[in-house]
Short mmCIF file of C-alpha atoms in Angstrom, two decimals:
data_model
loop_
_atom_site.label_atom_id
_atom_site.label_comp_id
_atom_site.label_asym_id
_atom_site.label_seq_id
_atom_site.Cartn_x
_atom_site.Cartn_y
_atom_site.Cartn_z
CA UNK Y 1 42.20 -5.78 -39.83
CA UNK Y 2 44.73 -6.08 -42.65
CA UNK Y 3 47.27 -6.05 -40.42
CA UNK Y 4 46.24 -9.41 -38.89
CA UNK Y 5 45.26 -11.06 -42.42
CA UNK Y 6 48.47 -10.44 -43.83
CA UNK Y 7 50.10 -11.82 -40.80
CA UNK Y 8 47.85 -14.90 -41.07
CA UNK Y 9 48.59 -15.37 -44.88
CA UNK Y 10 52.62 -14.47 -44.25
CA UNK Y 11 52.67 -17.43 -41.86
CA UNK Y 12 50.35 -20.00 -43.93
CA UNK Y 13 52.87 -18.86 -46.47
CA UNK Y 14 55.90 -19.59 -44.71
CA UNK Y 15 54.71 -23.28 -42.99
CA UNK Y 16 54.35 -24.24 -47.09
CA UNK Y 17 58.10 -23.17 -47.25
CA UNK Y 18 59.15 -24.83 -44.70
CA UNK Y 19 58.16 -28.68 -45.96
CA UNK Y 20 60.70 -30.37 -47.03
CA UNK Y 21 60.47 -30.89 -50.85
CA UNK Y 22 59.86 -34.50 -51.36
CA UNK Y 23 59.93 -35.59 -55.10
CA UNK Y 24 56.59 -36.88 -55.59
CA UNK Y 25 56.13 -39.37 -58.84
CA UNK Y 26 52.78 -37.23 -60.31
CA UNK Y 27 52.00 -38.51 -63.43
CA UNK Y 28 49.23 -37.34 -65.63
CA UNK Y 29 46.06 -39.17 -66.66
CA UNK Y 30 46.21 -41.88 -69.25
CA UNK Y 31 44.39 -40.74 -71.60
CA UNK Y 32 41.46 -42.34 -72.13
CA UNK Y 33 40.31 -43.34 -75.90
CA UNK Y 34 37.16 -41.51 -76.92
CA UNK Y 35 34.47 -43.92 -78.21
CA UNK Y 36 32.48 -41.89 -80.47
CA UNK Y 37 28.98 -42.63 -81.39
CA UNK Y 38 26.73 -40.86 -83.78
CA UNK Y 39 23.53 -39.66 -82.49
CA UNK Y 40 20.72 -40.42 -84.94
CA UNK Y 41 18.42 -38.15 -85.11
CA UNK Y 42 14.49 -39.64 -84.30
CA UNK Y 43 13.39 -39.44 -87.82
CA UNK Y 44 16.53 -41.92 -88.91
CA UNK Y 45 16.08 -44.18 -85.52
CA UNK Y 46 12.28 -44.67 -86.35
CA UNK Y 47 12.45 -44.52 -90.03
CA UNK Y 48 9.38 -43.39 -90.60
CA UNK Y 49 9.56 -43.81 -94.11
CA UNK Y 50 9.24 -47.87 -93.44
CA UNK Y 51 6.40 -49.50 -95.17
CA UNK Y 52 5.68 -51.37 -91.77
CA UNK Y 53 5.10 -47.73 -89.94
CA UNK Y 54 2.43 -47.11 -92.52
CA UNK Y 55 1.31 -50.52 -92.21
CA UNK Y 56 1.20 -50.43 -88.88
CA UNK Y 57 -0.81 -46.70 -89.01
CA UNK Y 58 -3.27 -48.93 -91.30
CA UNK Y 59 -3.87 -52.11 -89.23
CA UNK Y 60 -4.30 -49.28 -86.19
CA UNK Y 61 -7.05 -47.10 -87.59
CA UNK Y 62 -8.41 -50.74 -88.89
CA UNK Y 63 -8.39 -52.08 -85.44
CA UNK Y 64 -10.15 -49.20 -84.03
CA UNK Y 65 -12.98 -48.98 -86.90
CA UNK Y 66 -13.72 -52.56 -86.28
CA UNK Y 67 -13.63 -52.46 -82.32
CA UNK Y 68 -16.37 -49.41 -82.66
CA UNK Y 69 -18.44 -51.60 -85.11
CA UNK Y 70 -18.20 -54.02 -82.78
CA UNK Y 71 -19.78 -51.73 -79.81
CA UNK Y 72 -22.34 -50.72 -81.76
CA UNK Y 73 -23.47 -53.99 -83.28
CA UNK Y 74 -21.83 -57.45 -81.66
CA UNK Y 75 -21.36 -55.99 -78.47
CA UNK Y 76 -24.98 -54.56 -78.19
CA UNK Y 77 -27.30 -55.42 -75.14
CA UNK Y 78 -30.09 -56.61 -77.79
CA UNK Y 79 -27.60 -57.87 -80.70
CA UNK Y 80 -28.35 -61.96 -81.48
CA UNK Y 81 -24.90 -62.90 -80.92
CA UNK Y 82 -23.36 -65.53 -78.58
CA UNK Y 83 -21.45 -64.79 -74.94
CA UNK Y 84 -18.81 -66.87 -77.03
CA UNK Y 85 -18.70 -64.84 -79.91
CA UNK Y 86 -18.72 -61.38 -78.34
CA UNK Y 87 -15.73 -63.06 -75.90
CA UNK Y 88 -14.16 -63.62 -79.86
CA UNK Y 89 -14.85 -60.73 -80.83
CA UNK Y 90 -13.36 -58.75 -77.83
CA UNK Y 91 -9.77 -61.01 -77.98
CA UNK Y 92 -9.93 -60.40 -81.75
CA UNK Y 93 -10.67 -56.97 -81.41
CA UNK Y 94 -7.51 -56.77 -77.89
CA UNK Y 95 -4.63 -58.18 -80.16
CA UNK Y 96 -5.38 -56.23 -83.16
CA UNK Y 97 -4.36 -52.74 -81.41
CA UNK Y 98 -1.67 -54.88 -79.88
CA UNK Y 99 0.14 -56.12 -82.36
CA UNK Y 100 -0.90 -52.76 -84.60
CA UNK Y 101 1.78 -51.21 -82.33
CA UNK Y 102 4.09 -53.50 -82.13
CA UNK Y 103 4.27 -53.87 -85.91
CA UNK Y 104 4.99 -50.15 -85.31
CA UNK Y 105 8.08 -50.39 -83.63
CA UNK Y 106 9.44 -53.64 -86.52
CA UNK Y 107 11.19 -50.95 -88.05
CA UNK Y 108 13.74 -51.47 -84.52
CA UNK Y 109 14.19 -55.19 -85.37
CA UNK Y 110 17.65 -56.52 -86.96
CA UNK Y 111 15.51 -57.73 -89.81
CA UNK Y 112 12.57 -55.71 -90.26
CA UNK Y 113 11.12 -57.33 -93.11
CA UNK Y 114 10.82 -60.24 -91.12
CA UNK Y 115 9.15 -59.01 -87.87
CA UNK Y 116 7.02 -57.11 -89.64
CA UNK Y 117 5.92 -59.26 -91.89
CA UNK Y 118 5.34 -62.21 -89.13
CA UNK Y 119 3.14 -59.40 -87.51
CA UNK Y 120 1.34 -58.63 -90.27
CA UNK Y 121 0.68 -62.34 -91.28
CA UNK Y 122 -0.23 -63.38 -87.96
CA UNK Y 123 -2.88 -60.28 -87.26
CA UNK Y 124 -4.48 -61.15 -91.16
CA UNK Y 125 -4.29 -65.10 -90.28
CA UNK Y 126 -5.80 -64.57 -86.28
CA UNK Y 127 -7.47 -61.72 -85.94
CA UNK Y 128 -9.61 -62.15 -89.28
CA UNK Y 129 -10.91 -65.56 -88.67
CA UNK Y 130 -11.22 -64.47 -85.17
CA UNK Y 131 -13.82 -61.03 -86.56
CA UNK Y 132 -15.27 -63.40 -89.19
CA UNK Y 133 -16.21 -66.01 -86.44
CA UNK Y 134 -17.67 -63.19 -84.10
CA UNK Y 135 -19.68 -61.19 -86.94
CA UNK Y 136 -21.29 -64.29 -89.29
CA UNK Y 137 -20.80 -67.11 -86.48
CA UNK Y 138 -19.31 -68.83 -89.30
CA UNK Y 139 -16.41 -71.20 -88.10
CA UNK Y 140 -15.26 -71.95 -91.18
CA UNK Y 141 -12.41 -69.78 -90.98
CA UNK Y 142 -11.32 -71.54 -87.35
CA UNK Y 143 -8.67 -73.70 -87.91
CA UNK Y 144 -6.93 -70.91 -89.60
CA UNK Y 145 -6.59 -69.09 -86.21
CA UNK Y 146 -3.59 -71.54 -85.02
CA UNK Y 147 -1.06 -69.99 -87.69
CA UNK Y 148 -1.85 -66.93 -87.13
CA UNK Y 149 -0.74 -67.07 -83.56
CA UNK Y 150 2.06 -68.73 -84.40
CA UNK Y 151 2.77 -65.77 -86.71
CA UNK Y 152 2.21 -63.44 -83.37
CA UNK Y 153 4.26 -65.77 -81.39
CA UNK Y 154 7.48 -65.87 -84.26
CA UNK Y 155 7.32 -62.35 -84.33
CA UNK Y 156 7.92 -61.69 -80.54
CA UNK Y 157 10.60 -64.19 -81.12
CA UNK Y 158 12.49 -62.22 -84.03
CA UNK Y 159 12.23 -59.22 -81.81
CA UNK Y 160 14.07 -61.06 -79.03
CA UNK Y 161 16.64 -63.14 -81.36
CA UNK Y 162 16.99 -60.72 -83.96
CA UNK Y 163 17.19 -57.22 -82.16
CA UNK Y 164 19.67 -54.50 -82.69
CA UNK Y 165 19.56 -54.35 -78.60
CA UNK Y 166 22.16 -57.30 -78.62
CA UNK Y 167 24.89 -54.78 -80.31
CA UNK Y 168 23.70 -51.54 -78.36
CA UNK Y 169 24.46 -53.87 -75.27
CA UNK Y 170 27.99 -55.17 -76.85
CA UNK Y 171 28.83 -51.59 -77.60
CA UNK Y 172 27.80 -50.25 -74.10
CA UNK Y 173 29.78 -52.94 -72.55
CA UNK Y 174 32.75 -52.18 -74.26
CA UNK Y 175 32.88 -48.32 -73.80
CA UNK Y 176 32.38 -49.03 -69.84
CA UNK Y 177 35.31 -51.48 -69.91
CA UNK Y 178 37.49 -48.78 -71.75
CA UNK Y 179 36.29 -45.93 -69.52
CA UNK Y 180 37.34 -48.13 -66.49
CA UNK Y 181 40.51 -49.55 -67.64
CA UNK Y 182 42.66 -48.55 -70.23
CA UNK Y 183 44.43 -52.10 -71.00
CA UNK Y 184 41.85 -53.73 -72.34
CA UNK Y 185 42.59 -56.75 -73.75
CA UNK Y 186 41.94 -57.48 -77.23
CA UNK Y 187 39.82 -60.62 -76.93
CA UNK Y 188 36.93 -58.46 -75.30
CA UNK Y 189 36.36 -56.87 -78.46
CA UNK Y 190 33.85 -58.91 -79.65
CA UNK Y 191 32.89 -59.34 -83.38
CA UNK Y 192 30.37 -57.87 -85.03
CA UNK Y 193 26.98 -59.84 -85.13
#
């Protein structure tokens, strides 16, 4: 059995001898240049040390207190409140949570002061009159209501037009344009934003 492997190997061996040698142009790898980025850990990346977390953590527990007060009293079969109020009550009581979390995640915005305090503003200046209506069937508070969505609205806004995401995208496009060609030009490096 060894006899007839080391014949097979002997003449594998001696058909590689027997190319001619042709001088073939190998040429290493460019090197490609490392793009380091530093991973943040999630303490730093949701910072929870952001007024607008606790805020947020504040307006949530707020959000739920109130929707339970409102099961238990506007929402009631027998309570003496209007279809139109508990339907107030119930939208008040939806973007409240809503916005509770996404006041959480401000912190991610460009400008965080701003997007979270357009949040906050718009769940005081909607979401109050909004409770106040449904609970006293007061409408004093009403024409309030307008700003405060506006507030909401601004907010989502300043999330899109303000993001860090635009930068993260910039960065990502970059690294796959170095990865997949090493001449890149200079005039895809785009600026800081």
């Amino acid at each position: 059995m060894t006899y007839y492997l080391n014949k097979t190997l002997d003449y594998a061996c001696s058909l590689t001898n027997s190319i001619p040698s042709v001088s073939i142009n190998f040429q290493p790898k460019k090197k490609i240049p490392e793009v380091s980025q530093r991973v943040l850990p999630p303490r730093e990346v949701f910072s929870m040390t952001s007024p607008f977390v606790r805020l947020a953590g504040l307006s949530g527990a707020a959000a739920v207190a109130l929707a339970a007060y409102g099961a238990h009293s506007v929402m009631k079969e027998g309570a003496n409140v209007s279809e139109e109020n508990k339907k107030t009550f119930e939208t008040a009581s939806k973007y409240h949570l809503v916005h509770s979390v996404a006041l959480l995640f401000s912190s991610q915005a460009r400008y965080p002061a701003l997007t979270g305090g357009l949040f906050a503003t718009g769940i005081l200046l909607f979401c109050g009159p909004c409770y106040h209506i449904a609970i006293k069937s007061d409408r004093t508070l009403a024409p309030i209501t307008p700003y405060g969505g506006f507030c909401l609205i601004f907010a989502w806004l300043s999330f899109l037009l303000f993001t860090n995401l635009l930068s993260w995208v910039r960065k990502r496009l970059i690294s796959i344009l170095l990865l997949s060609d090493t001449s890149t030009p200079e005039n895809l490096l785009l600026p800081d934003i």
